[in-house]
Coordinates of C-alpha atoms in Angstrom, one line a residue:
M1235 CA -44.0 -45.1 -126.0
M1236 CA -44.6 -46.6 -122.8
F1237 CA -47.2 -48.9 -121.6
A1238 CA -48.3 -51.7 -119.3
C1239 CA -50.6 -54.6 -119.7
S1240 CA -53.3 -54.9 -117.0
I1241 CA -52.5 -58.6 -116.6
N1242 CA -49.3 -60.4 -116.1
M1243 CA -48.5 -62.8 -118.8
K1244 CA -45.9 -65.5 -118.6
R1245 CA -46.0 -68.7 -120.3
F1246 CA -43.8 -70.5 -123.0
A1247 CA -45.5 -68.4 -125.6
T1248 CA -45.2 -64.7 -124.4
L1249 CA -46.2 -61.3 -126.0
M1250 CA -43.8 -58.5 -125.2
I1251 CA -44.4 -55.1 -126.5
C1252 CA -41.8 -52.7 -125.1
A1253 CA -41.0 -49.0 -125.2
N1254 CA -39.7 -47.9 -128.3
V1255 CA -39.2 -51.2 -129.7
S1256 CA -41.8 -52.6 -132.2
M1257 CA -41.1 -56.4 -131.6
S1258 CA -42.9 -59.3 -130.3
F1259 CA -41.3 -62.6 -129.2
A1260 CA -43.1 -65.7 -129.3
Q1261 CA -42.5 -69.5 -129.0
D1262 CA -44.5 -72.4 -129.9
P1263 CA -47.4 -73.8 -127.7
V1264 CA -46.2 -77.0 -125.9
F1265 CA -48.2 -80.1 -125.4
T1266 CA -47.9 -82.8 -123.0
Q1267 CA -49.2 -85.7 -125.1
F1268 CA -46.6 -86.8 -127.6
G1269 CA -48.3 -89.8 -129.2
N1270 CA -51.7 -88.3 -130.4
S1271 CA -50.2 -85.6 -132.7
E1272 CA -46.8 -86.8 -133.7
W1273 CA -46.7 -84.7 -136.8
Y1274 CA -46.7 -81.7 -134.5
I1275 CA -43.4 -82.5 -133.0
N1276 CA -41.9 -83.8 -136.4
P1277 CA -43.6 -83.6 -139.9
A1278 CA -42.0 -87.1 -140.8
M1279 CA -43.9 -89.0 -138.2
A1280 CA -46.9 -88.5 -140.0
A1281 CA -45.9 -91.6 -141.9
R1282 CA -45.6 -93.8 -138.9
D1283 CA -49.3 -94.7 -138.9
T1284 CA -50.5 -96.9 -141.8
L1285 CA -54.1 -95.7 -141.3
D1286 CA -56.4 -92.8 -142.0
V1287 CA -56.6 -91.0 -138.6
V1288 CA -58.8 -88.1 -137.6
S1289 CA -57.5 -86.6 -134.2
A1290 CA -58.4 -83.8 -131.8
K1291 CA -56.2 -82.4 -128.9
Y1292 CA -57.3 -79.6 -126.3
R1293 CA -55.0 -78.1 -123.6
N1294 CA -56.1 -75.7 -120.9
Q1295 CA -53.3 -74.4 -118.7
W1296 CA -53.9 -72.8 -115.3
P1297 CA -57.7 -72.9 -115.7
N1298 CA -58.3 -71.5 -112.2
K1299 CA -56.4 -68.3 -113.0
T1300 CA -58.2 -65.3 -114.3
I1301 CA -56.0 -65.4 -117.2
N1302 CA -55.3 -68.8 -118.7
Y1303 CA -54.3 -70.4 -121.9
Q1304 CA -56.2 -72.8 -124.2
T1305 CA -54.8 -74.5 -127.4
S1306 CA -56.8 -76.7 -129.7
I1307 CA -55.7 -79.0 -132.7
V1308 CA -57.8 -80.8 -135.2
S1309 CA -56.0 -83.0 -138.0
Y1310 CA -56.7 -85.4 -140.7
N1311 CA -54.1 -87.9 -141.9
H1312 CA -54.5 -90.0 -145.0
H1313 CA -52.3 -92.8 -145.9
F1314 CA -51.4 -93.9 -149.4
A1315 CA -50.7 -97.6 -149.1
K1316 CA -49.2 -98.0 -152.4
I1317 CA -46.3 -95.5 -152.2
N1318 CA -46.0 -95.8 -148.3
G1319 CA -46.7 -92.0 -147.9
S1320 CA -49.1 -90.0 -145.8
I1321 CA -50.5 -86.5 -146.3
Y1322 CA -52.0 -84.5 -143.4
A1323 CA -54.0 -81.2 -142.9
A1324 CA -54.3 -79.6 -139.4
A1325 CA -55.7 -76.6 -137.8
L1326 CA -54.3 -74.9 -134.6
I1327 CA -55.9 -72.3 -132.5
D1328 CA -54.0 -70.8 -129.6
D1329 CA -55.9 -68.4 -127.2
E1330 CA -53.6 -66.6 -124.7
G1331 CA -55.3 -64.5 -122.3
N1332 CA -59.0 -65.1 -122.8
G1333 CA -58.8 -63.6 -126.2
L1334 CA -55.9 -61.0 -125.5
L1335 CA -53.7 -62.6 -128.0
T1336 CA -55.0 -65.3 -130.6
T1337 CA -52.9 -67.5 -133.1
E1338 CA -54.5 -69.5 -135.8
R1339 CA -52.4 -71.9 -137.8
Y1340 CA -53.6 -73.9 -140.8
S1341 CA -51.0 -76.6 -142.0
I1342 CA -50.8 -79.3 -144.7
G1343 CA -47.9 -81.6 -144.7
Y1344 CA -46.6 -84.7 -146.5
A1345 CA -44.4 -87.6 -145.2
Q1346 CA -42.7 -90.4 -147.2
K1347 CA -41.6 -93.6 -145.7
L1348 CA -38.7 -95.5 -147.4
K1349 CA -38.4 -99.3 -146.2
F1350 CA -35.0 -101.2 -146.3
G1351 CA -35.6 -104.7 -145.6
D1352 CA -37.9 -105.8 -142.8
E1353 CA -36.6 -103.9 -140.0
F1354 CA -35.3 -100.5 -141.1
L1355 CA -37.2 -97.5 -142.1
I1356 CA -36.3 -93.8 -142.9
Q1357 CA -39.1 -91.1 -143.2
F1358 CA -39.0 -87.4 -144.6
G1359 CA -41.6 -84.8 -144.0
I1360 CA -42.3 -81.3 -144.8
E1361 CA -45.2 -79.0 -143.6
L1362 CA -46.4 -75.7 -145.0
S1363 CA -48.5 -73.5 -142.8
Y1364 CA -50.4 -70.3 -142.9
F1365 CA -50.7 -68.4 -139.7
Q1366 CA -52.5 -65.3 -138.6
R1367 CA -51.9 -63.7 -135.1
E1368 CA -54.1 -60.8 -133.6
V1369 CA -53.9 -58.8 -130.4
D1370 CA -57.0 -57.1 -128.8
W1371 CA -55.7 -53.6 -128.8
S1372 CA -58.9 -52.7 -126.5
R1373 CA -57.6 -54.7 -123.6
L1374 CA -54.2 -53.1 -123.4
T1375 CA -53.5 -50.4 -120.9
F1376 CA -50.9 -47.6 -121.3
G1377 CA -48.5 -45.5 -119.2
D1378 CA -50.6 -42.3 -120.0
Q1379 CA -53.7 -43.8 -118.2
I1380 CA -52.2 -44.2 -114.7
D1381 CA -53.0 -41.9 -111.8
P1382 CA -50.4 -42.0 -109.1
R1383 CA -53.1 -42.9 -106.4
Q1384 CA -56.2 -44.2 -108.4
G1385 CA -54.2 -46.4 -111.0
F1386 CA -55.5 -46.9 -114.4
V1387 CA -58.4 -44.2 -114.7
Y1388 CA -57.6 -41.8 -117.8
E1389 CA -58.4 -42.1 -121.6
S1390 CA -55.2 -43.1 -123.5
F1391 CA -53.8 -41.1 -126.3
E1392 CA -52.3 -44.0 -127.8
I1393 CA -53.3 -44.8 -131.4
P1394 CA -54.3 -48.4 -132.2
R1395 CA -51.8 -49.7 -134.8
C1396 CA -51.2 -53.3 -136.5
G1397 CA -52.2 -55.4 -133.9
G1398 CA -52.0 -58.4 -136.3
T1399 CA -49.9 -60.3 -138.7
T1400 CA -50.1 -63.1 -141.3
G1401 CA -47.5 -65.3 -142.9
I1402 CA -46.2 -68.6 -144.3
D1403 CA -44.2 -71.0 -142.1
I1404 CA -42.1 -73.8 -143.5
S1405 CA -41.0 -77.0 -141.2
S1406 CA -39.4 -80.3 -142.0
G1407 CA -38.1 -83.7 -140.3
I1408 CA -36.6 -86.9 -140.5
L1409 CA -37.2 -90.1 -138.8
V1410 CA -35.0 -93.3 -138.6
Q1411 CA -36.6 -96.5 -137.2
Y1412 CA -34.7 -99.7 -136.7
K1413 CA -37.1 -102.6 -135.3
K1414 CA -39.0 -100.8 -132.4
L1415 CA -36.5 -98.1 -131.9
Y1416 CA -36.7 -94.8 -133.6
L1417 CA -34.7 -91.5 -133.7
G1418 CA -35.9 -88.2 -135.3
F1419 CA -34.8 -84.7 -135.9
S1420 CA -36.9 -81.7 -136.9
T1421 CA -36.7 -78.2 -137.9
H1422 CA -39.6 -75.8 -137.6
H1423 CA -40.0 -72.3 -138.9
I1424 CA -37.1 -72.8 -141.4
N1425 CA -38.1 -69.2 -143.0
E1426 CA -38.2 -67.5 -139.6
P1427 CA -41.4 -65.8 -140.5
D1428 CA -42.4 -62.2 -139.0
Y1429 CA -44.2 -62.6 -135.8
S1430 CA -44.5 -58.9 -134.9
L1431 CA -47.6 -57.4 -133.7
S1432 CA -46.6 -53.8 -133.6
C1433 CA -45.6 -52.8 -137.3
G1434 CA -41.9 -53.8 -136.5
T1435 CA -40.0 -57.0 -137.3
S1436 CA -39.7 -60.1 -135.2
P1437 CA -38.5 -63.3 -136.7
L1438 CA -40.1 -66.4 -135.2
P1439 CA -36.8 -68.3 -134.0
L1440 CA -36.0 -71.7 -135.6
N1441 CA -37.2 -74.5 -133.4
Y1442 CA -34.6 -77.4 -133.4
G1443 CA -36.0 -80.9 -132.2
A1444 CA -34.7 -84.5 -131.5
Q1445 CA -37.0 -87.3 -130.6
L1446 CA -35.9 -90.9 -129.4
G1447 CA -38.0 -93.5 -128.3
Y1448 CA -39.0 -97.4 -128.2
Q1449 CA -42.4 -98.6 -128.9
G1450 CA -43.0 -102.5 -128.5
N1451 CA -44.7 -105.4 -126.8
I1452 CA -43.4 -106.9 -123.6
T1453 CA -46.2 -109.7 -123.6
S1454 CA -49.4 -110.3 -125.5
D1455 CA -51.1 -108.1 -123.3
W1456 CA -48.4 -105.5 -122.3
S1457 CA -46.9 -102.8 -124.3
I1458 CA -44.7 -100.0 -123.7
H1459 CA -43.4 -96.6 -125.2
P1460 CA -40.7 -94.8 -123.3
Y1461 CA -39.7 -91.5 -125.2
I1462 CA -37.5 -88.3 -124.7
W1463 CA -37.9 -85.3 -127.0
Y1464 CA -35.8 -82.1 -126.8
N1465 CA -36.6 -78.8 -128.3
H1466 CA -34.4 -75.6 -128.7
Q1467 CA -36.0 -72.3 -129.6
G1468 CA -34.4 -69.0 -129.2
N1469 CA -33.3 -68.9 -125.5
G1470 CA -35.5 -71.6 -124.4
D1471 CA -34.8 -75.3 -124.1
I1472 CA -37.3 -78.1 -123.5
L1473 CA -36.3 -81.7 -122.2
Y1474 CA -39.2 -84.1 -121.7
A1475 CA -39.3 -87.6 -120.8
M1476 CA -42.4 -89.9 -120.6
T1477 CA -43.2 -93.5 -120.3
E1478 CA -46.5 -94.9 -121.6
A1479 CA -47.8 -98.2 -120.8
Q1480 CA -50.6 -100.2 -122.1
W1481 CA -52.4 -103.3 -120.6
K1482 CA -55.0 -104.8 -123.0
F1483 CA -57.1 -101.4 -123.6
L1484 CA -56.0 -99.6 -120.5
V1485 CA -53.2 -96.7 -121.0
F1486 CA -51.2 -95.1 -118.3
G1487 CA -48.0 -93.1 -118.1
V1488 CA -45.9 -90.6 -116.1
G1489 CA -43.5 -87.9 -117.3
Y1490 CA -41.2 -85.2 -116.2
R1491 CA -40.0 -82.0 -117.8
Y1492 CA -36.6 -80.6 -116.7
D1493 CA -38.1 -77.5 -115.0
N1494 CA -39.8 -79.7 -112.3
D1495 CA -43.2 -80.2 -114.4
F1496 CA -44.5 -83.6 -113.5
T1497 CA -47.1 -85.3 -115.7
G1498 CA -49.9 -88.2 -115.2
L1499 CA -51.6 -89.8 -118.1
L1500 CA -54.6 -92.2 -118.1
G1501 CA -56.9 -93.5 -121.0
V1502 CA -58.2 -96.2 -123.3
R1503 CA -57.1 -97.4 -126.6
F1504 CA -58.9 -99.7 -128.7
L1505 CA -58.4 -100.9 -132.4
K1506 CA -59.9 -97.7 -134.1
F1507 CA -60.4 -95.2 -131.3
D1508 CA -58.6 -93.9 -128.3
I1509 CA -58.8 -91.1 -125.7
L1510 CA -56.2 -90.0 -123.3
Y1511 CA -56.3 -87.4 -120.5
S1512 CA -53.1 -86.0 -118.8
Y1513 CA -52.6 -83.6 -116.0
D1514 CA -49.2 -81.7 -115.5
R1515 CA -48.1 -79.5 -112.7
T1516 CA -45.0 -77.3 -112.5
Y1517 CA -43.6 -77.1 -109.0
S1518 CA -40.6 -74.5 -109.5
R1519 CA -43.0 -71.8 -109.9
P1520 CA -45.5 -71.8 -107.1
G1521 CA -47.6 -68.7 -108.4
Y1522 CA -48.4 -70.7 -111.5
S1523 CA -48.6 -74.5 -110.3
S1524 CA -51.8 -74.5 -108.1
S1525 CA -54.1 -75.0 -111.3
G1526 CA -51.7 -76.9 -113.3
A1527 CA -52.7 -77.8 -116.9
H1528 CA -55.3 -80.3 -118.5
E1529 CA -54.9 -81.9 -121.8
I1530 CA -57.3 -84.4 -123.5
S1531 CA -56.9 -85.9 -126.8
A1532 CA -58.7 -88.5 -129.0
R1533 CA -58.2 -90.4 -132.3
F1534 CA -60.4 -92.2 -134.6
K1535 CA -58.9 -94.5 -137.2
F1536 CA -60.3 -96.1 -140.2
W1537 CA -59.5 -98.3 -143.3
N1538 CA -57.4 -100.3 -140.9
K1539 CA -55.5 -102.9 -143.1
T1540 CA -52.6 -103.4 -140.7
P1541 CA -54.1 -103.4 -137.2
H1542 CA -51.5 -103.2 -134.1
D1543 CA -51.4 -106.3 -132.0
N1544 CA -51.4 -104.3 -128.9
Y1545 CA -54.9 -102.8 -129.7
V1546 CA -58.1 -104.6 -128.5
A1547 CA -61.0 -104.4 -130.9
F1548 CA -63.7 -101.9 -130.0

């Protein structure tokens, strides 16, 4: 079997259906803003916040291109004050190529915080997800449709098959915090679920991650949060560094990813509400850098019993 897509898809999450190989290779969607969905990076981080939180995040990559990529997340985190644990539920929708390939993921997780003295914490987290992926077979083009002069003009004799998959996914993480410094390790896709879209077998590769950061106050009005996170999945590596600073209720930050991706962030953060916008652009691939990527996130916090000093009441 030989066919070609009528569009050129190249992103961190990629679909490849090749001649005589019933496989698809995929990797996780990547976000720029780390703080507003920490559980997505490491399930153990869900217990970092001692509030109940409703959050939403939306990312639009290459919006000026004919084919772009849009990813949305909504989540709810409930904190159990008596046991220092948090449970969260989340839904992720990933649209690659304006509906060519869609992924839905529904997750539930739990994180437990263990406190040693006043300055040392250890957190453990586990997440269970159900996912479903579908490819729009009607938008694919095949080799037998090609006319040497006129291009794709013929009807294809290829018979649609499969085009979708579902499964269960398991992830976990640990976080160690001493005063304002934290270090985390995470493992996603522990069971390596089958992600194939063509009736074959294609395990989703393990995703190993490490997170290092510092979050503290400089003065009564200023706080700072520099962090670095690293992910390895399959043949791909991501090393990302960012620094967020907050002055009263204003938040701004700059970041850099090792493949020449630069990020700027701006937003506001109050006691029970924050909204952040970021824009990142990759300069190492000119053909894909012109429209960049936009990302916006918002959080609503309630039942606040332990407010942070660096927030200003809304």
